[in-house]
Amino acid sequence: MKDIIVLGIESSCDETSVAVVKNGREVLSNVIDSQIKIHEQFGGVVPEIASRNHIEAISRVAQKALEEAGVDFEDIDVIAPTYGPGLVGALLVGVSYARGLAFALNKPLVGVNHLEGHIAANYITHQDLQPPFLCMLTSGGNTQIVYVKDYCDMEVLGKTRDDAIGEAFDKVARVIGLGYPGGPKVDKLAQEGKPTIDFPKTHFENLDFSFSGIKTAVINLHNKNPEINKADLCMSFEKAVTEVLVENIEEAVKQTGINKVVLAGGVSANTHIRSEFEKLEQKGIKIYKPDLKLCGDNAAMIGAAGYYRFLNGDLSENTLNAVPNLKIGE
Ligand code: KG4
């Protein structure tokens, strides 16, 4: 079969990224231009500033991605931008750029769900990985267990009823003075701490999650006792949220009979979460973790997901629009 070269484009939040991906699994380039330094001073992403910076960066990032891959626009077979979920103004930059390219080059356009992209990061890391499997998707905006029946056939089995896990990490970090982005900072500090505090965990009868109770308990404890050991606080918080993830995924394995579990999303870079999931291998559950550099937002994962959508015949019209609340399965 002829090689298929996908140009993945990602601009859903604060990373402008363009990647060239061959046959969904081989990354020829993956250029990521992060705006973290710009948003750091505001303690979080400012949507309007994010959009402006995407506009400034996108052509330059795309040119660099082509150069690093050693290809020209003419060599690209498919243009695949993230069209949701994310910040509407930020998404529109990538979508509009992709629409312009697809029109000018007369190439197919394939809109990609950002969450499917996170899952597809694992196809790059694990060349042998194929559906069906369960995915524990943990990111800044989402926390869900996805039953990946096939490359383009997915069902959400459980999701958070309040905060996404990444939001809880970021909020805890902000309140205890670690700054933005919080997840990696909590992760680092927790490695010096012990899980000395028991935080209350919420359980539901189905596979849903809740993180706001744990988050509020951490914040209240810190506010009442600002001298508390922050490393222990971070470790205890991580232990509580990880236990919730692990309990639910074990239940999902039991209910579906699928014993292949894939981690995905920004929070899957977390050291404690990765090591606790690895322990499930002792219970006969095969665990797949994305390469650390593919956990956060990047266009290679979008190119990988776009490849499978293209093979599935899911072409987008040149009227493709941003869908800020796009869900899996839509
Ligand atoms: O997947 P992602 O890059 O963006 C979304 O698509 O949402 O996830 C970003 C989230 C942020 O909340 C960030 O704090 C968190 O991932 N994060 C981490 C770690 N690295 C990033 N959380 C915990 N531990 C980490 N090492």
Coordinates of N, CA, C and O and ligand atoms in Angstrom, one line a residue, residues 114 118 139-141 166-167 169-170 181-184 187 265-267 269-270 295-297, ligand 1:
H114 N -9.5 16.0 19.6 CA -8.2 16.1 20.4 C -8.1 14.9 21.4 O -7.0 14.5 21.6
H118 N -5.0 12.2 21.9 CA -4.3 11.7 23.1 C -4.2 10.2 23.1 O -3.2 9.6 23.5
S139 N -6.6 14.4 31.5 CA -6.0 15.6 31.0 C -6.5 16.8 31.7 O -7.1 16.7 32.8
G140 N -6.1 18.0 31.2 CA -6.5 19.2 31.9 C -8.0 19.5 31.8 O -8.6 20.1 32.7
G141 N -8.7 19.0 30.8 CA -10.1 19.2 30.6 C -11.0 18.0 30.8 O -12.2 18.1 30.8
G166 N -6.7 17.0 35.9 CA -5.6 18.0 35.7 C -6.0 19.3 36.3 O -5.1 20.0 36.8
E167 N -7.3 19.7 36.2 CA -7.7 20.9 36.9 C -7.5 20.8 38.4 O -7.1 21.8 39.0
F169 N -5.2 19.1 39.9 CA -3.7 19.3 40.1 C -3.3 20.8 40.0 O -2.6 21.3 40.9
D170 N -3.9 21.4 39.0 CA -3.5 22.8 38.8 C -4.0 23.7 39.9 O -3.3 24.7 40.4
P181 N 2.4 25.7 35.1 CA 1.3 24.7 35.2 C 1.6 23.8 36.4 O 2.7 23.4 36.6
G182 N 0.5 23.5 37.1 CA 0.7 22.9 38.4 C 1.0 21.4 38.4 O 1.8 21.0 39.3
G183 N 0.5 20.7 37.5 CA 0.7 19.2 37.5 C 2.1 18.8 37.7 O 2.5 18.1 38.6
P184 N 3.0 19.2 36.8 CA 4.4 18.8 36.9 C 5.1 19.2 38.2 O 5.9 18.5 38.7
D187 N 3.8 16.9 41.0 CA 4.5 15.7 40.7 C 5.9 15.7 41.3 O 6.3 14.8 42.1
G265 N -3.2 11.4 27.8 CA -3.4 12.8 28.3 C -2.3 13.3 29.2 O -1.4 12.6 29.6
G266 N -2.3 14.6 29.3 CA -1.3 15.3 30.1 C -0.9 14.7 31.4 O 0.2 14.6 31.8
V267 N -2.0 14.3 32.2 CA -1.7 13.8 33.5 C -1.1 12.4 33.5 O -0.6 12.0 34.5
A269 N 1.5 11.7 32.4 CA 3.0 11.9 32.7 C 3.3 11.8 34.1 O 4.5 11.7 34.5
N270 N 2.3 11.7 35.0 CA 2.5 11.8 36.4 C 3.3 10.5 36.9 O 2.8 9.4 36.6
C295 N 2.8 12.9 26.0 CA 1.6 13.0 27.0 C 0.9 14.3 26.8 O -0.3 14.3 26.8
G296 N 1.6 15.4 26.7 CA 1.1 16.7 26.6 C 0.6 16.9 25.2 O 0.7 16.1 24.3
D297 N 0.0 18.1 24.9 CA -0.5 18.4 23.6 C 0.6 18.5 22.6 O 1.6 19.2 22.7
Ligands
KG4_1 O1 -3.5 16.8 28.0 P1 -3.0 18.1 28.3 O2 -1.6 18.6 27.9 O3 -4.0 19.2 27.9 C1 -5.3 18.9 27.7 O4 -5.6 18.4 26.6 O5 -6.1 19.2 28.7 O6 -3.1 18.2 29.9 C2 -2.7 19.3 30.7 C3 -2.8 18.9 32.1 C4 -2.6 20.1 33.0 O7 -3.6 20.1 34.0 C5 -1.2 19.8 33.7 O8 -1.0 20.3 35.0 C6 -1.3 18.2 33.7 O9 -1.8 17.9 32.5 N1 0.0 17.6 33.9 C7 0.4 16.8 34.9 C8 1.7 16.4 34.7 N2 2.2 17.0 33.6 C9 1.1 17.7 33.1 N3 -0.3 16.5 36.0 C10 0.3 15.7 36.9 N4 1.5 15.3 36.8 C11 2.3 15.6 35.8 N5 3.6 15.2 35.6

